[in-house]
């Protein structure tokens, strides 16, 4: 069947709000031999610039997406095929390709965001997929559920995926009743209770990783597996200069170089990304919330909680992912779980490894969660 | 939660949230209730264009309809501010401000300086500005430069709903008198606005579009005209950077200078008259402080030096257009006599 022999490269959907993206350049030439995970082309959305990695292998037979041109999500940008497929077959495939309408998909997917009203305040979350297993994505300090924009849809193929805004973050309430790790873990459990998640695979990034570990230690029955990405809670060092600068930066000019610490590829920090973080930081109560968390969790510029030993005593499958060039939490902290967790350190990526190497991280997460289901 | 709302609703929401947060915030002006003492919303107009509609039902006596005497109630608001309140005075059209210049120029703007810094005057005067409303010469002016000229006043003119809410919240919380200029033709303009309160600091321009070939500086409605021009220019492979000043006093010189440093070309757009305007101010400042970066003379696109015409056809011609702005950008690109150009050539 042509469907299998000809494999489309389409405009990806990175996150819930993306409807179109601009092709900024191809990284492969026609005729190139493409392997899964190879970097094909660069795409810029209003949120972020990133690289589209190959989800299939084959020869790059056709380049359709023109540089500096905007295409809707799922529009055909290129064609991969085996060498024995004729040019006329590819012409026919390109001619008959129809980009699925965005409106239909929107309806299918339901509302973008939900709100859970907990005693401690309002929690905004996104939910994708309808699988039996539940996955909960927990972002880091100063982040929000959109930190998972390259991951949530990929993970939702076989599971119900929830991404929440932590207390004090995104569009959740800005009051933080208890800014300790235990308090944040309790807030996570309260969220799971409210939306009816008995147990879940927890995926935590940075501070979210420490919250996931704390939850596993305090409520092991609620946690099926742990995936810790650039996680806090595994060593004393943290880039306190970054945290202080993130909290105090009041303008785009101040904030942009701060956010560049999060990425190995500094050009990924787009104007819109800086704007979105700035808009969040300007909300009433955000600065107080961030200061409260930072002084509770990272007093004196050191991580206060070391949870590696406590986690070793809990029988929960654990995986660790780190960006090799992480400038916020050093990758060497992965050693805290040697023997306990499988560790993947990904070269050429920084703290936001789940954004910078989304396909690789998604594949690792899917494999880890599938193994946890057995 | 962020949702799309109009600039009119964003202004209403900012006042509502600040009235809830701070009991000293009060609102006074002509018809701001539009039916004081009446029981229902139906009788309360909420100002001439309904911007404050619904606030009377929520905050009652803290909104006051005043007599048709701007000098009386603006003076009252300034006095109340000096005595510890945070009043918002709504003065329908900036064109009427002339009758209260003493209160504004000589009292509110001076208290802090004349009382050794001990007196604050946290008053906000909200007012409509701009042409295009078929409201003739006495209800259509862009008098922002007059207030920008006075030390001690802060002058704000947002271009969209998000900025309007954040800047008005900042204006109410600010301890100095603020002239808050609302372009009547932007009231219906919608953008994503968080439901929560937030502030945008004064003196921070917004780069609404990045470009390397020319810098267009604008504020208020002109930001949208500048973006139209930038869209048209992009088809000619000219990338214009568009800067929304947002606040005219204080003004963000750093962002303007930095941009001109990158582009070497400056076009300033102002809906005000051409002389002694924001356009002349920005052009002069750049000429004095970044002459070496300029590769051509600064271009100004302004309304003509005439009153706003009542004839709709003439009024449309009066307002600086996207086409006029694009033409000005092309002029700067065609000439190259500035110090920057010479230095580059040598």
XYZ file of C-alpha atoms in Angstrom:
720
model
C 0.000 0.000 0.000
C 1.159 3.510 -0.795
C 0.201 4.583 2.705
C 3.055 2.526 4.038
C 5.518 3.079 1.245
C 4.981 6.840 1.168
C 5.215 8.574 4.510
C 4.215 12.228 4.848
C 6.124 14.870 6.787
C 3.477 17.245 8.117
C 3.344 20.487 10.082
C 3.395 19.256 13.704
C 0.949 20.380 16.380
C 3.052 21.592 19.271
C 0.696 22.320 22.089
C -2.925 22.995 22.439
C -3.018 26.456 20.964
C -0.926 25.873 17.833
C -2.922 26.145 14.605
C -0.133 26.979 12.142
C 3.621 27.208 11.910
C 6.239 28.814 9.689
C 8.878 26.731 7.948
C 12.161 28.548 8.547
C 14.511 26.150 6.813
C 15.289 22.556 5.857
C 18.176 20.738 7.500
C 18.152 17.887 4.968
C 18.475 17.907 1.212
C 16.243 16.004 -1.224
C 17.547 12.484 -1.653
C 18.909 12.292 1.885
C 18.602 9.010 3.728
C 16.474 9.780 6.818
C 16.435 7.782 10.040
C 13.852 8.098 12.814
C 14.824 11.024 15.024
C 16.867 12.837 12.363
C 16.388 16.597 12.312
C 14.438 17.398 9.151
C 13.485 21.042 9.220
C 13.026 24.044 11.444
C 9.612 25.432 12.258
C 8.695 28.563 14.138
C 5.369 28.999 15.904
C 4.160 32.031 17.793
C 5.374 30.274 20.947
C 8.713 28.818 20.039
C 11.081 27.818 17.287
C 12.011 24.152 17.142
C 13.187 21.332 14.960
C 10.904 18.768 13.369
C 12.408 15.337 13.830
C 11.628 12.436 11.549
C 8.986 10.091 12.927
C 9.613 7.643 10.058
C 12.605 6.508 8.044
C 13.101 6.621 4.280
C 14.551 8.739 1.518
C 13.557 12.397 1.525
C 11.912 12.314 -1.887
C 10.121 15.616 -1.924
C 10.350 18.981 -0.128
C 7.069 20.885 -0.266
C 7.196 23.294 2.683
C 8.807 26.523 1.446
C 11.043 28.503 3.801
C 9.445 31.620 5.357
C 5.989 30.297 4.566
C 3.213 29.599 7.058
C 1.310 26.303 6.910
C -1.600 24.972 8.956
C -1.097 22.081 11.345
C -0.912 18.747 9.472
C -0.220 20.410 6.105
C 2.099 18.327 3.934
C 5.674 19.653 4.144
C 7.599 16.809 2.600
C 7.520 13.173 1.561
C 9.586 10.215 2.746
C 9.504 7.030 0.678
C 11.488 3.980 -0.188
C 13.678 4.203 -3.264
C 11.513 1.819 -5.295
C 8.526 4.181 -5.170
C 8.212 5.977 -8.514
C 8.118 9.748 -8.870
C 4.654 9.537 -10.405
C 3.342 7.707 -7.348
C 4.749 10.496 -5.188
C 3.206 13.146 -7.460
C -0.149 11.415 -7.082
C 0.241 11.229 -3.309
C 1.095 14.945 -3.056
C -1.765 15.901 -5.371
C -4.324 13.926 -3.375
C -3.133 14.975 0.066
C -5.806 16.908 1.956
C -4.888 18.823 5.111
C -7.395 17.894 7.831
C -9.489 20.898 8.859
C -8.452 22.382 12.183
C -12.003 23.146 13.255
C -13.078 19.496 13.174
C -10.123 18.479 15.240
C -10.810 21.152 17.802
C -14.306 19.826 18.310
C -13.057 16.266 18.522
C -10.508 17.220 21.129
C -12.968 19.065 23.360
C -12.117 22.182 25.347
C -8.480 23.086 25.641
C -8.357 23.684 29.362
C -10.277 22.601 32.444
C -10.429 23.930 35.970
C -10.502 21.900 39.191
C -11.640 23.785 42.283
C -9.689 22.443 45.224
C -10.008 23.640 48.826
C -6.560 25.198 48.412
C -7.561 27.067 45.258
C -8.218 26.808 41.547
C -6.071 24.468 39.431
C -6.063 24.759 35.636
C -5.224 21.651 33.679
C -5.308 20.169 30.205
C -6.415 16.627 29.472
C -5.676 14.694 26.300
C -6.408 11.117 25.316
C -8.786 8.519 26.740
C -6.600 5.562 27.720
C -7.059 3.574 30.945
C -3.649 4.501 32.283
C -3.233 8.040 33.582
C -0.139 10.160 33.077
C 0.325 13.412 35.008
C 2.825 15.988 33.725
C 4.252 18.331 36.379
C 6.167 21.424 35.261
C 8.950 23.256 37.110
C 9.360 26.574 38.945
C 8.000 29.468 36.900
C 6.645 27.132 34.217
C 3.165 26.056 33.268
C 1.382 23.232 31.486
C 2.518 24.582 28.113
C 6.041 23.402 28.972
C 4.695 20.059 27.732
C 3.424 21.386 24.415
C 5.660 19.045 22.427
C 4.849 16.023 24.598
C 1.220 15.953 25.677
C -0.297 14.848 22.368
C 2.380 12.210 21.714
C 1.824 10.629 25.128
C -1.971 10.743 24.726
C -2.018 8.067 22.018
C -2.557 5.294 24.583
C -3.221 7.037 27.895
C -5.183 9.822 29.551
C -2.647 12.592 29.946
C -3.128 15.418 32.421
C -0.906 18.479 32.561
C -1.591 20.911 35.395
C -0.534 24.379 36.403
C 1.004 24.045 39.875
C -0.262 26.368 42.640
C 1.153 29.861 42.031
C 1.702 29.092 38.346
C 0.063 29.523 34.945
C -3.615 30.170 35.437
C -3.977 28.351 38.749
C -4.568 30.332 41.964
C -1.553 32.336 42.960
C -1.889 31.683 46.698
C 0.319 28.845 47.869
C -0.962 27.430 51.129
C 2.155 25.369 51.833
C 5.308 26.086 49.788
C 7.155 22.955 50.945
C 7.660 19.903 48.745
C 5.314 17.963 51.002
C 2.681 20.688 50.628
C 3.029 20.680 46.851
C 2.828 16.869 46.778
C -0.375 17.114 48.820
C -1.747 19.605 46.313
C -0.963 17.105 43.544
C -2.780 14.307 45.412
C -5.747 16.636 46.010
C -5.815 17.354 42.266
C -5.738 13.620 41.453
C -8.571 13.042 43.948
C -10.661 15.828 42.427
C -10.361 14.660 38.804
C -10.639 10.967 39.734
C -7.138 9.607 39.135
C -6.548 6.586 41.391
C -2.934 6.172 40.377
C -0.773 7.695 37.678
C 2.554 7.654 35.922
C 4.153 10.879 37.088
C 6.393 12.827 34.741
C 8.091 15.691 36.537
C 10.387 18.385 35.195
C 12.772 20.254 37.502
C 10.792 21.276 40.607
C 7.997 19.076 39.230
C 10.397 16.139 39.453
C 11.007 16.780 43.141
C 7.246 17.001 43.704
C 6.794 13.700 41.864
C 9.455 12.012 44.045
C 7.894 13.430 47.216
C 4.487 12.137 46.103
C 5.955 8.678 45.404
C 7.599 8.623 48.842
C 4.513 9.887 50.714
C 1.801 8.085 48.697
C 3.453 5.164 46.868
C 0.064 3.583 46.163
C -0.871 6.504 43.920
C 2.222 6.337 41.718
C 2.685 3.693 39.014
C 6.005 4.962 37.713
C 8.235 8.031 37.819
C 9.959 9.852 34.995
C 12.244 12.608 36.262
C 13.466 15.200 33.782
C 16.262 17.592 34.814
C 14.838 16.943 38.242
C 15.253 18.820 41.489
C 15.557 16.841 44.700
C 18.567 14.745 43.710
C 21.506 16.941 44.733
C 22.317 20.191 46.491
C 23.369 22.382 43.553
C 20.978 24.646 41.701
C 21.619 27.729 39.599
C 20.380 30.224 42.170
C 21.538 33.104 39.973
C 19.018 31.957 37.377
C 16.211 31.671 39.919
C 16.860 35.105 41.415
C 17.111 36.693 37.978
C 13.945 34.946 36.800
C 12.044 36.336 39.785
C 13.387 39.894 39.539
C 13.383 40.348 35.727
C 10.662 42.890 34.954
C 11.102 43.586 31.257
C 11.568 41.656 28.056
C 15.128 42.939 27.813
C 15.977 41.577 31.274
C 14.079 38.331 30.911
C 15.322 37.074 27.551
C 18.940 36.328 28.576
C 17.605 34.695 31.749
C 15.338 32.346 29.807
C 18.203 31.471 27.481
C 19.775 29.575 30.400
C 16.962 27.062 29.992
C 17.988 25.985 26.504
C 21.170 24.694 24.894
C 20.059 26.282 21.630
C 19.649 29.898 22.692
C 17.728 30.897 19.550
C 14.789 28.788 20.707
C 13.812 31.595 23.064
C 11.377 33.434 20.804
C 9.839 36.827 21.411
C 6.465 35.186 22.096
C 7.982 32.829 24.659
C 9.511 35.777 26.508
C 6.208 37.682 26.256
C 4.200 34.773 27.650
C 6.502 34.419 30.652
C 6.435 38.177 31.193
C 2.629 38.220 31.083
C 2.567 35.478 33.702
C 5.082 37.232 35.931
C 3.025 40.445 35.867
C -0.084 38.831 37.327
C -0.867 39.890 40.887
C 0.586 37.448 43.397
C 3.048 35.696 41.090
C 6.191 37.323 42.397
C 5.176 36.618 45.985
C 4.422 32.994 45.068
C 7.777 32.501 43.326
C 9.670 34.107 46.202
C 7.820 31.954 48.704
C 8.686 28.770 46.803
C 12.262 29.753 46.161
C 12.983 30.694 49.778
C 11.337 27.503 51.029
C 12.929 25.089 48.538
C 16.214 26.722 47.573
C 17.193 28.704 50.699
C 20.795 29.898 50.585
C 21.056 28.934 46.918
C 21.025 25.210 47.738
C 18.349 22.613 47.188
C 17.007 21.900 50.668
C 15.553 18.449 49.926
C 17.651 15.438 48.881
C 15.173 12.675 48.106
C 17.361 10.085 46.346
C 17.737 7.795 49.375
C 14.049 8.009 50.304
C 13.105 7.118 46.726
C 15.409 4.093 46.773
C 13.278 2.645 49.579
C 10.115 2.785 47.431
C 9.489 0.120 44.823
C 8.431 2.283 41.880
C 9.955 2.003 38.384
C 11.924 5.176 37.783
C 13.589 6.729 34.767
C 15.840 9.777 34.712
C 16.308 12.062 31.700
C 18.755 14.945 31.647
C 19.937 17.476 29.117
C 23.709 17.205 29.012
C 24.138 20.998 28.958
C 21.585 21.721 31.703
C 22.542 25.106 33.185
C 19.933 25.020 35.976
C 20.274 21.627 37.676
C 23.504 19.783 36.819
C 23.207 16.494 34.926
C 25.575 14.829 37.400
C 22.660 14.653 39.869
C 21.397 11.667 37.867
C 24.041 9.693 39.785
C 21.891 9.947 42.928
C 19.705 7.177 41.490
C 22.413 4.932 39.991
C 21.204 1.355 40.180
C 17.662 2.474 40.917
C 16.759 4.239 37.681
C 17.602 3.968 34.020
C 19.323 7.209 33.092
C 19.410 8.951 29.716
C 21.607 12.008 29.290
C 20.847 13.695 25.980
C 23.618 15.637 24.292
C 23.127 19.105 22.827
C 20.158 19.907 25.062
C 19.639 22.015 28.155
C 17.209 22.177 31.050
C 14.136 22.150 28.782
C 15.184 18.838 27.242
C 11.536 17.781 26.794
C 11.175 20.705 24.374
C 14.615 20.587 22.765
C 14.633 16.857 22.038
C 10.902 16.227 22.144
C 10.829 13.143 19.921
C 13.613 11.418 21.823
C 12.061 12.244 25.184
C 8.604 11.168 24.009
C 9.961 7.822 22.799
C 11.744 7.259 26.125
C 8.642 8.208 28.116
C 6.378 5.919 26.063
C 8.740 3.002 26.449
C 9.134 3.615 30.182
C 5.397 3.910 30.759
C 4.649 0.837 28.643
C 7.160 -1.145 30.704
C 5.499 0.175 33.866
C 2.149 -1.166 32.686
C 3.393 -4.769 32.513
C -8.209 32.643 32.712
C -7.240 34.487 29.599
C -10.004 35.123 27.098
C -10.581 37.558 24.260
C -12.279 40.733 25.425
C -12.560 44.248 24.050
C -10.508 47.198 25.225
C -13.709 48.712 26.620
C -14.357 45.627 28.759
C -10.698 45.446 29.786
C -10.893 49.019 31.131
C -14.119 48.220 32.967
C -12.513 45.104 34.472
C -9.400 46.961 35.632
C -11.551 49.530 37.486
C -13.747 46.777 38.964
C -10.783 44.741 40.245
C -9.043 47.788 41.734
C -12.276 48.944 43.421
C -12.571 45.495 44.972
C -8.947 45.475 46.042
C -8.667 48.992 47.429
C -11.542 50.786 49.186
C -10.004 54.200 48.465
C -10.582 53.828 44.714
C -13.576 55.920 43.601
C -14.883 56.962 40.190
C -16.418 60.281 39.261
C -17.433 61.967 36.034
C -20.266 62.960 33.750
C -22.708 60.071 33.403
C -20.231 57.457 34.690
C -23.290 55.936 36.326
C -25.794 57.587 34.041
C -28.622 57.186 36.519
C -27.469 57.566 40.107
C -30.115 56.362 42.513
C -31.861 54.266 39.931
C -32.307 50.642 40.923
C -31.336 48.757 37.817
C -28.605 48.447 35.276
C -31.021 49.357 32.517
C -31.118 52.937 33.755
C -27.369 53.197 34.292
C -25.622 54.028 31.064
C -22.101 53.794 32.396
C -20.675 56.771 30.588
C -21.231 58.185 27.138
C -19.994 54.971 25.450
C -20.864 52.582 28.283
C -17.296 51.898 29.419
C -18.227 51.971 33.129
C -21.537 50.155 32.707
C -22.240 47.662 35.467
C -19.831 49.168 37.989
C -22.594 51.081 39.790
C -24.421 47.841 40.526
C -21.228 46.414 42.034
C -19.797 49.415 43.865
C -22.747 51.761 44.431
C -21.902 55.063 46.032
C -18.223 54.849 45.083
C -19.303 55.983 41.615
C -20.524 59.548 41.380
C -22.270 61.341 38.542
C -21.038 64.913 38.514
C -22.482 68.135 37.150
C -21.373 69.252 33.695
C -18.433 71.120 35.152
C -15.066 69.558 34.410
C -13.145 72.126 36.407
C -15.241 71.359 39.486
C -15.026 67.588 39.540
C -11.468 67.235 38.243
C -10.482 69.644 40.989
C -12.466 67.565 43.484
C -10.731 64.389 42.343
C -7.295 65.983 42.652
C -8.149 67.282 46.117
C -9.429 63.863 47.186
C -6.206 62.294 45.874
C -4.116 64.721 47.920
C -6.170 63.661 50.965
C -5.638 59.909 50.671
C -8.163 58.642 48.121
C -7.341 57.094 44.737
C -9.922 58.770 42.514
C -10.491 58.060 38.851
C -12.027 61.051 37.094
C -13.560 60.387 33.706
C -13.459 63.385 31.421
C -15.390 62.345 28.328
C -13.188 63.913 25.666
C -9.646 65.194 26.073
C -10.801 68.205 24.057
C -12.635 69.474 27.179
C -9.543 69.299 29.375
C -8.754 72.958 28.752
C -11.207 74.183 31.359
C -9.294 72.377 34.120
C -5.729 73.141 33.163
C -5.052 74.984 36.406
C -6.043 71.967 38.498
C -4.035 69.611 36.319
C -0.964 71.638 35.340
C -0.534 73.882 38.311
C -1.940 71.826 41.172
C -1.856 68.050 40.608
C 1.426 68.073 38.690
C 3.123 70.360 41.227
C 2.026 69.150 44.688
C 4.847 66.663 45.111
C 7.428 69.281 44.130
C 5.975 72.152 46.153
C 5.494 70.201 49.392
C 8.957 68.707 49.647
C 7.891 65.347 48.294
C 5.420 64.857 51.152
C 2.251 65.180 49.078
C 1.174 62.473 46.634
C -1.597 62.963 44.099
C -2.653 59.461 43.005
C -5.390 60.575 40.622
C -6.172 59.051 37.243
C -7.927 61.168 34.639
C -9.407 58.865 32.023
C -10.334 60.476 28.751
C -11.159 59.654 25.134
C -8.792 60.718 22.383
C -8.527 60.507 18.629
C -10.276 61.057 15.349
C -12.324 58.823 13.084
C -15.506 58.956 15.148
C -17.320 61.568 13.024
C -17.426 63.771 16.098
C -15.951 66.949 14.571
C -13.216 69.293 15.666
C -14.119 69.599 19.353
C -14.369 65.874 20.185
C -11.621 64.275 18.107
C -8.238 65.663 19.022
C -5.075 63.837 20.005
C -3.792 66.205 22.661
C -1.292 63.791 24.210
C 1.696 66.103 23.499
C 0.254 68.900 25.652
C 0.221 66.689 28.754
C 3.522 65.014 27.915
C 5.068 68.470 28.040
C 4.257 68.928 31.740
C 6.677 67.472 34.306
C 4.815 65.775 37.140
C 2.178 64.188 34.907
C 2.312 60.675 33.527
C 0.711 60.082 30.145
C -0.524 56.695 28.957
C -2.117 55.713 25.629
C -2.709 51.966 25.120
C -3.173 50.317 21.731
C -4.977 47.131 22.794
C -7.104 45.485 25.479
C -4.272 43.622 27.226
C -2.173 46.751 27.604
C -5.193 48.864 28.571
C -6.006 46.673 31.567
C -2.420 46.363 32.790
C -1.612 50.041 32.274
C -4.839 51.271 33.895
C -4.228 49.027 36.915
C -0.713 50.485 37.144
C -2.164 54.006 36.754
C -4.577 53.516 39.654
C -1.836 52.108 41.900
C 0.651 54.811 40.879
C 1.187 57.663 43.341
C 1.384 60.372 40.665
C -1.309 61.967 38.493
C -1.873 59.990 35.301
C -3.617 61.156 32.134
C -5.006 57.902 30.708
C -5.890 58.347 27.033
C -8.355 55.886 25.519
C -8.704 55.912 21.739
C -12.421 55.715 21.029
C -11.848 53.752 17.836
C -10.036 51.028 19.785
C -12.798 50.324 22.353
C -14.073 47.384 20.303
C -10.588 46.001 19.571
C -10.182 42.578 21.201
C -7.171 40.714 22.548
C -6.333 37.937 25.031
C -6.677 39.332 28.537
C -6.167 37.417 31.799
C -9.136 37.649 34.183
C -6.777 38.316 37.072
C -5.271 41.694 37.923
C -1.844 42.521 36.527
C 0.269 45.586 35.933
C 2.437 46.800 33.078
C 5.203 49.141 34.233
C 5.369 52.675 32.853
C 8.204 53.565 30.503
C 8.390 50.210 28.785
C 7.677 50.219 25.073
C 6.477 47.065 23.355
C 8.203 45.820 20.217
C 5.092 44.521 18.469
C 6.908 43.439 15.332
C 10.596 42.820 14.774
C 12.417 43.943 11.644
C 15.896 44.916 10.548
C 15.297 47.507 7.823
C 13.465 50.409 9.493
C 12.007 51.397 12.866
C 8.428 52.664 13.066
C 7.560 54.291 16.416
C 3.860 54.763 17.187
C 1.251 54.692 19.977
C -2.511 54.213 20.313
C -4.444 53.646 17.096
C -1.348 54.445 15.038
C 0.234 51.157 16.149
C -2.357 49.347 14.048
C -1.717 51.645 11.068
C 2.019 50.992 11.472
C 1.393 47.235 11.461
C -0.655 47.624 8.266
C 2.302 49.444 6.734
C 4.718 46.745 7.926
C 2.531 44.049 6.338
C 2.535 45.906 3.024
C 6.298 46.483 3.196
C 6.964 42.814 3.962
C 5.588 42.000 0.495
C 8.380 44.207 -0.869
C 10.930 42.331 1.276
C 11.267 45.287 3.640
C 11.192 44.229 7.294
C 9.960 47.090 9.475
C 10.213 46.989 13.242
C 7.150 48.457 14.988
C 7.473 49.937 18.466
C 4.390 50.733 20.555
C 5.454 53.389 23.073
C 2.467 52.577 25.373
C 3.423 55.396 27.778
C 4.490 58.829 26.539
C 5.614 60.069 29.922
C 7.751 58.382 31.050
C 8.955 57.268 27.632
C 11.171 54.284 26.847
C 14.087 55.876 24.982
C 16.252 52.754 25.367
C 14.019 50.603 23.186
C 13.796 53.301 20.488
C 17.553 53.916 20.440
C 18.354 50.214 20.465
C 16.048 49.606 17.506
C 17.369 52.558 15.491
C 20.859 51.259 16.249
C 19.873 48.066 14.451
C 17.930 49.553 11.543
C 19.488 52.985 10.950
C 16.094 54.278 9.758
C 13.362 55.973 11.784
C 9.728 56.776 11.030
C 7.678 58.310 13.860
C 3.901 58.188 13.597
C 1.668 60.471 15.625
C -2.048 61.133 15.297
C -1.393 64.543 16.893
C -0.619 67.686 14.912
C 2.863 67.886 13.392
C 4.438 70.608 15.535
C 5.627 70.102 19.140
C 4.311 66.542 19.056
C 5.418 63.067 20.121
C 6.741 62.720 16.557
C 8.984 65.769 16.812
C 10.025 64.734 20.306
C 11.159 61.240 19.271
C 12.803 62.458 16.056
C 14.707 65.158 17.956
C 15.811 62.812 20.707
C 17.134 60.244 18.253
C 18.795 62.983 16.210
C 20.602 64.264 19.269
C 21.491 60.961 20.892
C 21.839 58.456 18.075
C 22.844 60.580 15.094
C 25.693 58.235 14.318
C 23.272 55.341 13.895
C 20.977 57.128 11.452
C 21.515 56.304 7.811
C 18.820 58.747 6.646
C 16.822 61.634 8.086
C 13.978 60.680 10.414
C 10.550 60.779 8.793
C 7.431 61.984 10.605
C 3.912 60.899 9.715
C 1.315 62.998 11.526
C -2.108 64.546 11.126
C -1.982 67.919 9.317
C -1.814 71.208 11.188
C -5.557 71.779 10.980
C -8.546 71.048 13.203
C -10.139 67.625 12.646
C -12.608 68.056 9.743
C -16.278 67.133 10.113
C -16.608 65.908 6.518
C -16.162 62.113 6.710
C -14.145 62.064 3.496
C -11.784 64.728 4.804
C -11.583 63.156 8.261
C -10.450 59.874 6.693
C -7.743 61.747 4.809
C -6.753 63.590 7.969
C -5.823 60.434 9.924
C -2.349 59.068 9.099
C -2.856 55.936 7.006
C -0.927 52.708 6.643
C -0.151 53.769 3.095
C 1.354 57.084 4.240
C 3.484 55.262 6.805
C 4.714 52.726 4.238
C 5.565 55.597 1.890
C 7.592 57.267 4.659
C 9.522 54.038 5.229
C 10.271 53.845 1.518
C 11.523 57.456 1.629
C 13.974 56.677 4.432
C 15.204 53.645 2.536
C 15.702 55.649 -0.656
C 17.797 58.370 0.963
C 21.104 57.711 2.636
C 22.688 60.958 3.704
C 22.913 60.401 7.458
C 26.055 60.056 9.514
C 25.500 56.311 9.716
C 25.493 55.997 5.941
C 28.663 58.023 5.542
C 30.441 56.094 8.210
C 29.398 52.878 6.605
C 30.717 54.032 3.252
C 34.110 55.166 4.558
